[in-house]
Amino acid sequence: MIEQIDHIGIAVHSIEESSSLYRDVLGLTFQGSEVVEEQGVKVAFFQIGEAMIELLEPIDDEGPVARFLERNGEGVHHLALRCDDINAEREAVEQAGIRLLSDRPLDGAHGKRISFLHPRDTGRVLLELTQRQKEATKT
Ligand code: ZN
């Protein structure tokens, strides 16, 4: 089941420079940052109600966010939908003929399990399925 918008991912050249808008001007609470090697990014989260803004800064020139910035410049990169069972959601979208960008859930920030839907199958919106760690271990 899709429960809510988990976060909105925004590609930026520098988290340090972009943070002042979200933290100082908009007054959102900074929730920490970390490097997600598998995605080639450093991420920083800002709480906004139950959801978050995720700033994505590439850590090299090769990753998908680096390529996005090169093509489009800074801007909204993806929309993450929180679900209670990522494997069930993966199955459901595949049944509907929508391709996934990985053949298994990947490791996201904060120990989340994530999967991206192919944007060519979703009207060019990059959708991320995300399942939080505590739901993943719940029995
Ligand atoms: Zn994300």
PDB file of C-alpha atoms and ligand atoms in Angstrom:
ATOM      1  CA  MET A   1       0.000   0.000   0.000  1.00  0.00           C
ATOM      2  CA  ILE A   2       1.219   3.505  -0.843  1.00  0.00           C
ATOM      3  CA  GLU A   3       0.882   5.505   2.378  1.00  0.00           C
ATOM      4  CA  GLN A   4       2.012   9.044   1.645  1.00  0.00           C
ATOM      5  CA  ILE A   5       4.578  11.223  -0.068  1.00  0.00           C
ATOM      6  CA  ASP A   6       7.826  10.369   1.712  1.00  0.00           C
ATOM      7  CA  HIS A   7       9.960  13.094   0.188  1.00  0.00           C
ATOM      8  CA  ILE A   8      10.590  15.231  -2.857  1.00  0.00           C
ATOM      9  CA  GLY A   9      14.119  14.925  -4.256  1.00  0.00           C
ATOM     10  CA  ILE A  10      15.758  18.092  -5.578  1.00  0.00           C
ATOM     11  CA  ALA A  11      19.055  17.981  -7.478  1.00  0.00           C
ATOM     12  CA  VAL A  12      21.508  20.724  -6.483  1.00  0.00           C
ATOM     13  CA  HIS A  13      25.139  21.535  -7.202  1.00  0.00           C
ATOM     14  CA  SER A  14      25.872  22.265  -3.539  1.00  0.00           C
ATOM     15  CA  ILE A  15      23.880  21.197  -0.503  1.00  0.00           C
ATOM     16  CA  GLU A  16      25.736  23.779   1.541  1.00  0.00           C
ATOM     17  CA  GLU A  17      24.608  26.619  -0.730  1.00  0.00           C
ATOM     18  CA  SER A  18      21.047  25.374  -1.211  1.00  0.00           C
ATOM     19  CA  SER A  19      20.438  24.578   2.466  1.00  0.00           C
ATOM     20  CA  SER A  20      20.066  28.211   3.462  1.00  0.00           C
ATOM     21  CA  LEU A  21      16.841  28.516   1.435  1.00  0.00           C
ATOM     22  CA  TYR A  22      15.173  25.549   3.142  1.00  0.00           C
ATOM     23  CA  ARG A  23      16.635  26.030   6.616  1.00  0.00           C
ATOM     24  CA  ASP A  24      17.043  29.779   7.043  1.00  0.00           C
ATOM     25  CA  VAL A  25      14.460  31.304   4.708  1.00  0.00           C
ATOM     26  CA  LEU A  26      11.698  28.672   4.838  1.00  0.00           C
ATOM     27  CA  GLY A  27      12.497  27.606   8.408  1.00  0.00           C
ATOM     28  CA  LEU A  28      12.424  23.843   7.836  1.00  0.00           C
ATOM     29  CA  THR A  29      14.201  21.569  10.311  1.00  0.00           C
ATOM     30  CA  PHE A  30      17.436  20.036   9.044  1.00  0.00           C
ATOM     31  CA  GLN A  31      17.340  16.274   9.657  1.00  0.00           C
ATOM     32  CA  GLY A  32      20.896  15.379   8.773  1.00  0.00           C
ATOM     33  CA  SER A  33      22.888  14.407   5.721  1.00  0.00           C
ATOM     34  CA  GLU A  34      24.669  11.306   4.531  1.00  0.00           C
ATOM     35  CA  VAL A  35      26.438   9.852   1.515  1.00  0.00           C
ATOM     36  CA  VAL A  36      24.581   7.161  -0.434  1.00  0.00           C
ATOM     37  CA  GLU A  37      27.390   5.483  -2.369  1.00  0.00           C
ATOM     38  CA  GLU A  38      25.092   3.287  -4.433  1.00  0.00           C
ATOM     39  CA  GLN A  39      23.406   6.383  -5.908  1.00  0.00           C
ATOM     40  CA  GLY A  40      26.558   8.496  -6.184  1.00  0.00           C
ATOM     41  CA  VAL A  41      25.114  11.288  -4.059  1.00  0.00           C
ATOM     42  CA  LYS A  42      25.281  13.117  -0.798  1.00  0.00           C
ATOM     43  CA  VAL A  43      21.767  13.808   0.516  1.00  0.00           C
ATOM     44  CA  ALA A  44      20.376  16.224   3.096  1.00  0.00           C
ATOM     45  CA  PHE A  45      16.858  16.066   4.523  1.00  0.00           C
ATOM     46  CA  PHE A  46      14.556  18.825   5.745  1.00  0.00           C
ATOM     47  CA  GLN A  47      11.353  17.917   7.548  1.00  0.00           C
ATOM     48  CA  ILE A  48       8.106  19.376   6.219  1.00  0.00           C
ATOM     49  CA  GLY A  49       5.120  17.955   8.106  1.00  0.00           C
ATOM     50  CA  GLU A  50       5.181  14.172   7.665  1.00  0.00           C
ATOM     51  CA  ALA A  51       7.226  14.456   4.476  1.00  0.00           C
ATOM     52  CA  MET A  52      10.691  15.712   3.656  1.00  0.00           C
ATOM     53  CA  ILE A  53      12.629  17.677   1.100  1.00  0.00           C
ATOM     54  CA  GLU A  54      15.707  15.726   0.002  1.00  0.00           C
ATOM     55  CA  LEU A  55      18.565  17.711  -1.515  1.00  0.00           C
ATOM     56  CA  LEU A  56      20.815  15.593  -3.758  1.00  0.00           C
ATOM     57  CA  GLU A  57      24.382  16.624  -4.516  1.00  0.00           C
ATOM     58  CA  PRO A  58      26.512  14.377  -6.751  1.00  0.00           C
ATOM     59  CA  ILE A  59      29.755  13.031  -5.281  1.00  0.00           C
ATOM     60  CA  ASP A  60      31.249  12.287  -8.706  1.00  0.00           C
ATOM     61  CA  ASP A  61      30.622  13.015 -12.397  1.00  0.00           C
ATOM     62  CA  GLU A  62      29.241   9.588 -13.213  1.00  0.00           C
ATOM     63  CA  GLY A  63      26.075   9.061 -11.181  1.00  0.00           C
ATOM     64  CA  PRO A  64      22.479   9.657 -12.307  1.00  0.00           C
ATOM     65  CA  VAL A  65      22.158  12.944 -10.402  1.00  0.00           C
ATOM     66  CA  ALA A  66      25.373  14.286 -11.938  1.00  0.00           C
ATOM     67  CA  ARG A  67      23.978  13.477 -15.384  1.00  0.00           C
ATOM     68  CA  PHE A  68      20.619  15.049 -14.486  1.00  0.00           C
ATOM     69  CA  LEU A  69      22.344  18.306 -13.457  1.00  0.00           C
ATOM     70  CA  GLU A  70      24.372  18.332 -16.639  1.00  0.00           C
ATOM     71  CA  ARG A  71      21.247  17.943 -18.785  1.00  0.00           C
ATOM     72  CA  ASN A  72      18.699  19.976 -16.864  1.00  0.00           C
ATOM     73  CA  GLY A  73      20.464  22.052 -14.244  1.00  0.00           C
ATOM     74  CA  GLU A  74      19.124  22.200 -10.698  1.00  0.00           C
ATOM     75  CA  GLY A  75      15.505  21.295 -10.049  1.00  0.00           C
ATOM     76  CA  VAL A  76      12.973  18.700  -8.948  1.00  0.00           C
ATOM     77  CA  HIS A  77      14.492  15.271  -9.584  1.00  0.00           C
ATOM     78  CA  HIS A  78      12.055  12.716  -8.174  1.00  0.00           C
ATOM     79  CA  LEU A  79       8.990  12.121  -6.051  1.00  0.00           C
ATOM     80  CA  ALA A  80       9.201   9.393  -3.403  1.00  0.00           C
ATOM     81  CA  LEU A  81       6.140   7.422  -2.354  1.00  0.00           C
ATOM     82  CA  ARG A  82       6.256   5.670   0.999  1.00  0.00           C
ATOM     83  CA  CYS A  83       4.912   2.135   0.983  1.00  0.00           C
ATOM     84  CA  ASP A  84       4.572  -0.579   3.611  1.00  0.00           C
ATOM     85  CA  ASP A  85       5.833  -3.407   1.386  1.00  0.00           C
ATOM     86  CA  ILE A  86       8.235  -2.470  -1.387  1.00  0.00           C
ATOM     87  CA  ASN A  87       8.303  -5.963  -2.890  1.00  0.00           C
ATOM     88  CA  ALA A  88       4.521  -6.005  -3.207  1.00  0.00           C
ATOM     89  CA  GLU A  89       4.556  -2.559  -4.869  1.00  0.00           C
ATOM     90  CA  ARG A  90       7.333  -3.623  -7.237  1.00  0.00           C
ATOM     91  CA  GLU A  91       5.251  -6.593  -8.261  1.00  0.00           C
ATOM     92  CA  ALA A  92       2.140  -4.452  -8.749  1.00  0.00           C
ATOM     93  CA  VAL A  93       3.847  -1.918 -11.030  1.00  0.00           C
ATOM     94  CA  GLU A  94       5.544  -4.651 -13.048  1.00  0.00           C
ATOM     95  CA  GLN A  95       2.186  -6.371 -13.494  1.00  0.00           C
ATOM     96  CA  ALA A  96       0.963  -3.077 -14.958  1.00  0.00           C
ATOM     97  CA  GLY A  97       3.793  -3.141 -17.496  1.00  0.00           C
ATOM     98  CA  ILE A  98       5.864  -0.410 -15.833  1.00  0.00           C
ATOM     99  CA  ARG A  99       9.603  -1.049 -15.816  1.00  0.00           C
ATOM    100  CA  LEU A 100      11.761  -0.731 -12.695  1.00  0.00           C
ATOM    101  CA  LEU A 101      15.288   0.698 -12.851  1.00  0.00           C
ATOM    102  CA  SER A 102      16.763  -2.070 -10.686  1.00  0.00           C
ATOM    103  CA  ASP A 103      16.046  -5.783 -10.431  1.00  0.00           C
ATOM    104  CA  ARG A 104      15.869  -5.583  -6.634  1.00  0.00           C
ATOM    105  CA  PRO A 105      15.281  -2.876  -3.992  1.00  0.00           C
ATOM    106  CA  LEU A 106      18.391  -0.715  -3.407  1.00  0.00           C
ATOM    107  CA  ASP A 107      19.775   0.823  -0.231  1.00  0.00           C
ATOM    108  CA  GLY A 108      18.645   4.418   0.227  1.00  0.00           C
ATOM    109  CA  ALA A 109      19.401   7.024   2.886  1.00  0.00           C
ATOM    110  CA  HIS A 110      18.439   6.255   6.511  1.00  0.00           C
ATOM    111  CA  GLY A 111      18.524   2.505   5.795  1.00  0.00           C
ATOM    112  CA  LYS A 112      15.465   2.711   3.546  1.00  0.00           C
ATOM    113  CA  ARG A 113      14.794   0.251   0.764  1.00  0.00           C
ATOM    114  CA  ILE A 114      14.119   2.051  -2.519  1.00  0.00           C
ATOM    115  CA  SER A 115      13.238   1.367  -6.142  1.00  0.00           C
ATOM    116  CA  PHE A 116      12.779   3.755  -9.052  1.00  0.00           C
ATOM    117  CA  LEU A 117      10.132   3.383 -11.734  1.00  0.00           C
ATOM    118  CA  HIS A 118      11.237   3.955 -15.325  1.00  0.00           C
ATOM    119  CA  PRO A 119      10.294   7.585 -16.153  1.00  0.00           C
ATOM    120  CA  ARG A 120       9.414   6.648 -19.722  1.00  0.00           C
ATOM    121  CA  ASP A 121       6.599   4.524 -18.303  1.00  0.00           C
ATOM    122  CA  THR A 122       5.318   7.171 -15.880  1.00  0.00           C
ATOM    123  CA  GLY A 123       4.850  10.281 -18.002  1.00  0.00           C
ATOM    124  CA  ARG A 124       8.468  11.370 -17.412  1.00  0.00           C
ATOM    125  CA  VAL A 125       8.009  11.625 -13.644  1.00  0.00           C
ATOM    126  CA  LEU A 126      10.764   9.795 -11.796  1.00  0.00           C
ATOM    127  CA  LEU A 127       8.906   7.974  -9.022  1.00  0.00           C
ATOM    128  CA  GLU A 128      10.737   6.330  -6.148  1.00  0.00           C
ATOM    129  CA  LEU A 129       9.126   3.652  -4.016  1.00  0.00           C
ATOM    130  CA  THR A 130      10.503   3.791  -0.497  1.00  0.00           C
ATOM    131  CA  GLN A 131      10.021   1.558   2.493  1.00  0.00           C
ATOM    132  CA  ARG A 132      11.322   2.650   5.860  1.00  0.00           C
ATOM    133  CA  GLN A 133      13.523   0.320   7.867  1.00  0.00           C
ATOM    134  CA  LYS A 134      11.164  -0.156  10.805  1.00  0.00           C
ATOM    135  CA  GLU A 135       8.300  -1.212   8.527  1.00  0.00           C
ATOM    136  CA  ALA A 136      10.711  -3.567   6.774  1.00  0.00           C
ATOM    137  CA  THR A 137      11.446  -5.480   9.981  1.00  0.00           C
ATOM    138  CA  LYS A 138       7.913  -5.387  11.367  1.00  0.00           C
ATOM    139  CA  THR A 139       6.233  -8.775  11.493  1.00  0.00           C
TER     140      THR A 139
HETATM  141 ZN    ZN B   1      14.735  10.061  -2.816  1.00  0.00          ZN
END
